[in-house]
PDB file of C-alpha atoms in Angstrom:
ATOM      1  CA  MET A  10      17.526  18.352  71.061  1.00 73.00           C
ATOM      2  CA  GLY A  11      19.063  20.926  73.366  1.00 79.00           C
ATOM      3  CA  ALA A  12      22.567  20.127  72.102  1.00 82.00           C
ATOM      4  CA  PHE A  13      21.382  20.462  68.509  1.00 88.00           C
ATOM      5  CA  LEU A  14      19.822  23.891  69.107  1.00 87.00           C
ATOM      6  CA  ALA A  15      22.865  25.048  71.037  1.00 86.00           C
ATOM      7  CA  ALA A  16      25.178  24.135  68.156  1.00 87.00           C
ATOM      8  CA  ALA A  17      22.818  25.535  65.490  1.00 88.00           C
ATOM      9  CA  THR A  18      22.465  28.880  67.256  1.00 89.00           C
ATOM     10  CA  GLY A  19      26.043  29.142  68.458  1.00 90.00           C
ATOM     11  CA  PHE A  20      28.940  30.803  66.695  1.00 90.00           C
ATOM     12  CA  PRO A  21      29.844  30.239  63.896  1.00 90.00           C
ATOM     13  CA  THR A  22      26.910  28.029  62.795  1.00 93.00           C
ATOM     14  CA  VAL A  23      24.400  30.767  63.603  1.00 93.00           C
ATOM     15  CA  VAL A  24      25.640  32.725  60.571  1.00 94.00           C
ATOM     16  CA  PHE A  25      24.591  29.927  58.239  1.00 95.00           C
ATOM     17  CA  THR A  26      21.500  29.139  60.308  1.00 95.00           C
ATOM     18  CA  ALA A  27      20.135  32.643  59.694  1.00 95.00           C
ATOM     19  CA  ALA A  28      20.862  32.340  55.977  1.00 95.00           C
ATOM     20  CA  LEU A  29      19.292  28.889  55.890  1.00 95.00           C
ATOM     21  CA  VAL A  30      16.075  30.237  57.402  1.00 95.00           C
ATOM     22  CA  VAL A  31      15.865  32.774  54.562  1.00 94.00           C
ATOM     23  CA  VAL A  32      16.483  30.036  51.986  1.00 93.00           C
ATOM     24  CA  VAL A  33      13.812  27.770  53.472  1.00 93.00           C
ATOM     25  CA  LEU A  34      11.289  30.625  53.573  1.00 92.00           C
ATOM     26  CA  PHE A  35      12.015  31.461  49.925  1.00 89.00           C
ATOM     27  CA  TRP A  36      11.405  27.895  48.765  1.00 88.00           C
ATOM     28  CA  LEU A  37       8.223  27.761  50.835  1.00 88.00           C
ATOM     29  CA  VAL A  38       7.043  30.839  48.962  1.00 83.00           C
ATOM     30  CA  VAL A  39       7.936  29.065  45.717  1.00 78.00           C
ATOM     31  CA  ALA A  40       5.956  26.004  46.786  1.00 81.00           C
ATOM     32  CA  LEU A  41       2.942  28.189  47.555  1.00 79.00           C
ATOM     33  CA  GLY A  42       3.092  29.679  44.068  1.00 65.00           C
ATOM     34  CA  ALA A  43       3.940  33.261  44.998  1.00 54.00           C
ATOM     35  CA  ALA A  44       7.282  32.963  43.209  1.00 47.00           C
ATOM     36  CA  ASP A  45       9.025  30.502  40.946  1.00 45.00           C
ATOM     37  CA  ALA A  46      12.245  28.565  41.236  1.00 48.00           C
ATOM     38  CA  HIS A  47      14.050  31.118  39.079  1.00 47.00           C
ATOM     39  CA  GLY A  48      13.240  33.877  41.502  1.00 46.00           C
ATOM     40  CA  HIS A  49      10.096  35.588  40.113  1.00 43.00           C
ATOM     41  CA  ALA A  50       8.496  37.029  43.198  1.00 42.00           C
ATOM     42  CA  HIS A  51       7.639  40.480  41.828  1.00 40.00           C
ATOM     43  CA  MET A  52      11.292  41.363  42.220  1.00 38.00           C
ATOM     44  CA  HIS A  53      12.698  39.647  39.190  1.00 39.00           C
ATOM     45  CA  VAL A  54      15.811  37.853  40.359  1.00 42.00           C
ATOM     46  CA  ASN A  55      15.778  35.403  37.540  1.00 45.00           C
ATOM     47  CA  SER A  56      19.421  36.091  36.821  1.00 49.00           C
ATOM     48  CA  ARG A  57      22.138  33.592  36.225  1.00 49.00           C
ATOM     49  CA  ALA A  58      24.956  33.484  38.719  1.00 48.00           C
ATOM     50  CA  HIS A  59      27.433  35.926  37.189  1.00 46.00           C
ATOM     51  CA  GLY A  60      30.403  34.079  38.624  1.00 47.00           C
ATOM     52  CA  ASP A  61      31.927  32.186  35.731  1.00 51.00           C
ATOM     53  CA  GLY A  62      35.356  33.083  37.057  1.00 48.00           C
ATOM     54  CA  TRP A  63      34.339  31.488  40.368  1.00 52.00           C
ATOM     55  CA  GLY A  64      32.932  28.434  38.631  1.00 56.00           C
ATOM     56  CA  LEU A  65      29.385  29.236  39.743  1.00 63.00           C
ATOM     57  CA  GLY A  66      27.880  30.616  36.515  1.00 61.00           C
ATOM     58  CA  GLY A  67      25.257  29.147  34.251  1.00 66.00           C
ATOM     59  CA  VAL A  68      22.473  28.372  36.732  1.00 76.00           C
ATOM     60  CA  PRO A  69      19.918  30.574  38.541  1.00 80.00           C
ATOM     61  CA  VAL A  70      21.501  32.531  41.363  1.00 83.00           C
ATOM     62  CA  THR A  71      18.791  31.362  43.775  1.00 86.00           C
ATOM     63  CA  LEU A  72      19.877  27.763  43.261  1.00 87.00           C
ATOM     64  CA  VAL A  73      23.548  28.612  43.729  1.00 88.00           C
ATOM     65  CA  LEU A  74      22.885  30.480  46.965  1.00 91.00           C
ATOM     66  CA  SER A  75      20.628  27.705  48.264  1.00 92.00           C
ATOM     67  CA  LEU A  76      23.322  25.094  47.661  1.00 92.00           C
ATOM     68  CA  PHE A  77      26.048  27.287  49.149  1.00 93.00           C
ATOM     69  CA  VAL A  78      24.058  28.021  52.315  1.00 95.00           C
ATOM     70  CA  SER A  79      22.889  24.428  52.796  1.00 95.00           C
ATOM     71  CA  VAL A  80      26.355  22.944  52.391  1.00 94.00           C
ATOM     72  CA  GLY A  81      27.853  25.678  54.543  1.00 94.00           C
ATOM     73  CA  TRP A  82      25.366  25.064  57.337  1.00 95.00           C
ATOM     74  CA  LEU A  83      26.058  21.317  57.388  1.00 95.00           C
ATOM     75  CA  ILE A  84      29.833  21.780  57.419  1.00 94.00           C
ATOM     76  CA  SER A  85      29.669  24.543  60.012  1.00 94.00           C
ATOM     77  CA  TYR A  86      27.392  22.533  62.299  1.00 94.00           C
ATOM     78  CA  CYS A  87      29.571  19.445  62.188  1.00 93.00           C
ATOM     79  CA  ALA A  88      32.738  21.466  62.700  1.00 91.00           C
ATOM     80  CA  SER A  89      31.186  23.334  65.626  1.00 90.00           C
ATOM     81  CA  VAL A  90      30.228  20.117  67.382  1.00 89.00           C
ATOM     82  CA  LEU A  91      33.591  18.450  66.802  1.00 90.00           C
ATOM     83  CA  LEU A  92      36.099  21.292  66.936  1.00 88.00           C
ATOM     84  CA  VAL A  93      34.831  24.442  68.640  1.00 86.00           C
ATOM     85  CA  PRO A  94      35.342  24.511  72.436  1.00 86.00           C
ATOM     86  CA  SER A  95      33.549  26.799  74.822  1.00 82.00           C
ATOM     87  CA  GLY A  96      35.019  29.999  76.200  1.00 80.00           C
ATOM     88  CA  PRO A  97      37.184  32.725  74.617  1.00 83.00           C
ATOM     89  CA  VAL A  98      39.255  30.176  72.733  1.00 88.00           C
ATOM     90  CA  GLY A  99      36.066  28.948  71.102  1.00 86.00           C
ATOM     91  CA  VAL A 100      35.529  32.376  69.512  1.00 89.00           C
ATOM     92  CA  LEU A 101      38.915  32.236  67.809  1.00 92.00           C
ATOM     93  CA  VAL A 102      38.415  28.663  66.700  1.00 92.00           C
ATOM     94  CA  GLY A 103      34.893  29.528  65.534  1.00 91.00           C
ATOM     95  CA  ALA A 104      36.201  32.390  63.398  1.00 93.00           C
ATOM     96  CA  ALA A 105      38.688  30.022  61.773  1.00 94.00           C
ATOM     97  CA  VAL A 106      35.905  27.470  61.231  1.00 93.00           C
ATOM     98  CA  LEU A 107      33.715  30.154  59.622  1.00 94.00           C
ATOM     99  CA  ILE A 108      36.433  31.153  57.162  1.00 95.00           C
ATOM    100  CA  GLY A 109      37.196  27.537  56.349  1.00 94.00           C
ATOM    101  CA  THR A 110      33.506  26.731  55.955  1.00 95.00           C
ATOM    102  CA  VAL A 111      33.001  29.525  53.426  1.00 94.00           C
ATOM    103  CA  TYR A 112      35.890  28.219  51.348  1.00 94.00           C
ATOM    104  CA  VAL A 113      34.907  24.550  51.533  1.00 94.00           C
ATOM    105  CA  SER A 114      31.253  25.376  50.837  1.00 93.00           C
ATOM    106  CA  TRP A 115      32.238  27.370  47.757  1.00 90.00           C
ATOM    107  CA  ARG A 116      34.344  24.462  46.474  1.00 91.00           C
ATOM    108  CA  ALA A 117      31.534  21.975  47.118  1.00 92.00           C
ATOM    109  CA  THR A 118      28.910  24.236  45.510  1.00 90.00           C
ATOM    110  CA  LYS A 119      31.155  24.592  42.483  1.00 88.00           C
ATOM    111  CA  LEU A 120      31.205  20.801  42.101  1.00 88.00           C
ATOM    112  CA  PHE A 121      27.429  20.537  42.507  1.00 86.00           C
ATOM    113  CA  VAL A 122      26.697  23.337  40.040  1.00 83.00           C
ATOM    114  CA  ARG A 123      28.931  22.056  37.240  1.00 80.00           C
ATOM    115  CA  PRO A 124      26.707  19.119  36.151  1.00 80.00           C
ATOM    116  CA  LEU A 125      23.597  21.322  36.402  1.00 76.00           C
ATOM    117  CA  HIS A 126      24.682  23.621  33.568  1.00 69.00           C
ATOM    118  CA  ARG A 127      23.063  21.395  30.952  1.00 70.00           C
ATOM    119  CA  LEU A 128      19.697  21.775  32.692  1.00 71.00           C
ATOM    120  CA  PHE A 129      19.784  25.552  32.208  1.00 67.00           C
ATOM    121  CA  PRO A 130      20.697  26.317  28.590  1.00 61.00           C
ATOM    122  CA  ASP A 131      21.667  29.863  27.787  1.00 58.00           C
ATOM    123  CA  GLU A 132      18.714  31.987  26.764  1.00 56.00           C
ATOM    124  CA  PRO A 133      18.657  35.601  25.631  1.00 55.00           C
ATOM    125  CA  GLY A 134      17.612  37.920  28.424  1.00 53.00           C
ATOM    126  CA  PRO A 135      14.346  39.819  28.251  1.00 58.00           C
ATOM    127  CA  SER A 136      14.378  43.092  26.348  1.00 71.00           C
ATOM    128  CA  ARG A 137      12.088  46.071  26.531  1.00 79.00           C
ATOM    129  CA  LEU A 138      11.762  45.843  22.774  1.00 83.00           C
ATOM    130  CA  ASP A 139       9.839  42.609  23.339  1.00 85.00           C
ATOM    131  CA  PHE A 140       6.953  44.773  24.581  1.00 90.00           C
ATOM    132  CA  VAL A 141       6.624  46.657  21.294  1.00 92.00           C
ATOM    133  CA  GLY A 142       3.429  45.547  19.565  1.00 91.00           C
ATOM    134  CA  LEU A 143       1.722  44.452  22.797  1.00 93.00           C
ATOM    135  CA  THR A 144      -1.375  45.997  24.321  1.00 93.00           C
ATOM    136  CA  CYS A 145      -1.214  47.567  27.755  1.00 94.00           C
ATOM    137  CA  THR A 146      -3.523  48.892  30.464  1.00 94.00           C
ATOM    138  CA  ILE A 147      -3.068  52.528  31.473  1.00 94.00           C
ATOM    139  CA  ARG A 148      -2.447  52.893  35.199  1.00 94.00           C
ATOM    140  CA  THR A 149      -2.302  56.693  35.511  1.00 92.00           C
ATOM    141  CA  GLY A 150      -5.128  59.189  35.295  1.00 90.00           C
ATOM    142  CA  ARG A 151      -3.694  60.710  32.142  1.00 89.00           C
ATOM    143  CA  VAL A 152      -1.098  60.121  29.462  1.00 90.00           C
ATOM    144  CA  ASP A 153       0.597  62.931  27.580  1.00 89.00           C
ATOM    145  CA  ALA A 154       3.974  63.878  26.139  1.00 89.00           C
ATOM    146  CA  ALA A 155       5.610  64.100  29.563  1.00 90.00           C
ATOM    147  CA  PHE A 156       3.779  61.665  31.805  1.00 90.00           C
ATOM    148  CA  GLY A 157       2.118  58.260  31.859  1.00 92.00           C
ATOM    149  CA  GLN A 158       2.473  54.690  33.077  1.00 94.00           C
ATOM    150  CA  ALA A 159       0.941  51.439  31.893  1.00 95.00           C
ATOM    151  CA  GLU A 160       0.971  47.777  32.827  1.00 94.00           C
ATOM    152  CA  VAL A 161       1.958  45.321  30.109  1.00 94.00           C
ATOM    153  CA  ARG A 162       1.917  41.545  30.274  1.00 89.00           C
ATOM    154  CA  ALA A 163       4.699  39.616  28.525  1.00 81.00           C
ATOM    155  CA  GLY A 164       4.328  36.335  26.695  1.00 76.00           C
ATOM    156  CA  ASP A 165       5.471  34.355  29.755  1.00 74.00           C
ATOM    157  CA  GLY A 166       2.665  35.835  31.829  1.00 77.00           C
ATOM    158  CA  SER A 167       4.816  38.220  33.872  1.00 78.00           C
ATOM    159  CA  ALA A 168       3.620  41.804  34.225  1.00 84.00           C
ATOM    160  CA  ALA A 169       5.631  45.024  34.206  1.00 89.00           C
ATOM    161  CA  VAL A 170       4.846  48.689  34.696  1.00 92.00           C
ATOM    162  CA  VAL A 171       6.399  50.834  31.963  1.00 93.00           C
ATOM    163  CA  GLN A 172       6.597  54.512  31.137  1.00 95.00           C
ATOM    164  CA  VAL A 173       4.382  55.554  28.206  1.00 94.00           C
ATOM    165  CA  ARG A 174       4.029  58.795  26.278  1.00 93.00           C
ATOM    166  CA  LEU A 175       1.765  60.358  23.670  1.00 90.00           C
ATOM    167  CA  PRO A 176       3.097  62.783  21.047  1.00 84.00           C
ATOM    168  CA  ALA A 177       2.520  66.432  21.915  1.00 80.00           C
ATOM    169  CA  GLY A 178      -0.843  67.611  20.640  1.00 73.00           C
ATOM    170  CA  ASP A 179      -2.165  64.080  20.073  1.00 70.00           C
ATOM    171  CA  THR A 180      -5.955  64.135  20.393  1.00 64.00           C
ATOM    172  CA  ALA A 181      -5.783  60.789  22.221  1.00 64.00           C
ATOM    173  CA  ALA A 182      -4.464  62.648  25.293  1.00 63.00           C
ATOM    174  CA  GLY A 183      -8.031  63.016  26.449  1.00 67.00           C
ATOM    175  CA  VAL A 184      -8.905  59.399  25.650  1.00 75.00           C
ATOM    176  CA  LEU A 185      -6.182  57.422  27.386  1.00 84.00           C
ATOM    177  CA  GLY A 186      -6.859  57.327  31.111  1.00 87.00           C
ATOM    178  CA  SER A 187      -6.704  54.890  33.978  1.00 91.00           C
ATOM    179  CA  GLY A 188      -8.053  51.472  32.936  1.00 92.00           C
ATOM    180  CA  SER A 189      -8.094  52.165  29.190  1.00 92.00           C
ATOM    181  CA  THR A 190      -6.243  49.983  26.696  1.00 93.00           C
ATOM    182  CA  GLY A 191      -3.329  51.181  24.609  1.00 92.00           C
ATOM    183  CA  LEU A 192      -0.902  49.751  22.073  1.00 93.00           C
ATOM    184  CA  LEU A 193       2.866  50.074  22.570  1.00 94.00           C
ATOM    185  CA  TYR A 194       4.061  50.778  19.032  1.00 92.00           C
ATOM    186  CA  ALA A 195       7.637  52.066  19.560  1.00 93.00           C
ATOM    187  CA  TYR A 196      10.318  52.411  22.206  1.00 93.00           C
ATOM    188  CA  ASP A 197      12.408  55.524  22.849  1.00 93.00           C
ATOM    189  CA  GLU A 198      15.808  54.354  24.085  1.00 90.00           C
ATOM    190  CA  VAL A 199      16.936  57.846  25.057  1.00 91.00           C
ATOM    191  CA  GLY A 200      13.899  58.657  27.177  1.00 90.00           C
ATOM    192  CA  GLU A 201      13.345  55.014  28.177  1.00 91.00           C
ATOM    193  CA  PHE A 202       9.623  55.085  27.486  1.00 95.00           C
ATOM    194  CA  PHE A 203       7.142  53.617  25.008  1.00 95.00           C
ATOM    195  CA  TRP A 204       5.028  55.514  22.518  1.00 94.00           C
ATOM    196  CA  VAL A 205       1.427  54.467  22.990  1.00 93.00           C
ATOM    197  CA  THR A 206      -1.803  54.878  21.042  1.00 90.00           C
ATOM    198  CA  PRO A 207      -5.397  53.934  21.908  1.00 90.00           C
ATOM    199  CA  TYR A 208      -6.294  50.356  21.064  1.00 87.00           C
ATOM    200  CA  PRO A 209      -8.124  49.727  18.900  1.00 79.00           C
ATOM    201  CA  PRO A 210      -8.046  53.201  17.315  1.00 63.00           C
ATOM    202  CA  ASP A 211     -11.529  54.700  16.937  1.00 54.00           C
ATOM    203  CA  GLY A 212     -12.947  51.497  18.385  1.00 44.00           C
ATOM    204  CA  GLU A 213     -11.860  49.414  15.402  1.00 43.00           C
ATOM    205  CA  LEU A 214      -8.530  47.965  14.415  1.00 42.00           C
ATOM    206  CA  GLY A 215      -7.581  49.768  11.245  1.00 39.00           C
ATOM    207  CA  PRO A 216      -5.443  48.362   8.402  1.00 38.00           C
ATOM    208  CA  GLY A 217      -2.766  51.008   8.864  1.00 39.00           C
ATOM    209  CA  LEU A 218      -2.024  50.150  12.495  1.00 45.00           C
ATOM    210  CA  GLY A 219       1.144  48.278  11.615  1.00 43.00           C
ATOM    211  CA  LEU A 220       2.504  51.408   9.875  1.00 43.00           C
ATOM    212  CA  LEU A 221       2.692  53.482  13.047  1.00 57.00           C
ATOM    213  CA  ALA A 222       6.102  55.070  13.595  1.00 58.00           C
ATOM    214  CA  PRO A 223       7.557  57.085  16.452  1.00 64.00           C
ATOM    215  CA  PRO A 224       7.102  60.871  16.256  1.00 65.00           C
ATOM    216  CA  GLY A 225       9.895  62.509  14.316  1.00 60.00           C
ATOM    217  CA  THR A 226      10.512  59.459  12.102  1.00 61.00           C
ATOM    218  CA  PRO A 227      10.912  60.494   8.446  1.00 54.00           C
ATOM    219  CA  GLY A 228       7.938  59.404   6.352  1.00 50.00           C
TER     220      GLY A 228
END
């Protein structure tokens, strides 16, 4: 056991050991339900590995990194035990082993990732326009033409805090406050905020709700 710990915490394996600890902790969080395997842990890392030129694209980046670190740790550990001597020479050999391990691990991860592409078909990324037409909960004490935030829940159950605004002079400025419900009826791409209105208007969903348009839109 002592020899194992010495090799795992010695150079160069310690570099991959530290990364492996992070990977293991992440997947433990996933297992406990605080995140998902695509990386939703209130930090939204559900991105594909943007490394098509490196042969690592098409699968969640968390999976790619987990494979890379795991393979790298195994190679580095074995190489350290078999090749790296003690003393100053061991530092030079360890540096060479580290560089070689990174390359071999990348090549191995590339081979592992390739057959996994079919398990992760391309899907369009989420868009802010997907929130238009959804109800939201106001999270600020007021909402007006210059200020306001709300929490909106997407169809997949994930929540996001977005900027919301009311047209200047809108009488709803005194109605929308923290905890009240609003309807996101348009998105301003320049200002990067949503136009919001109380929901339902006047306490009852009116037939003209679907005709709402952003301020300044020609009638």
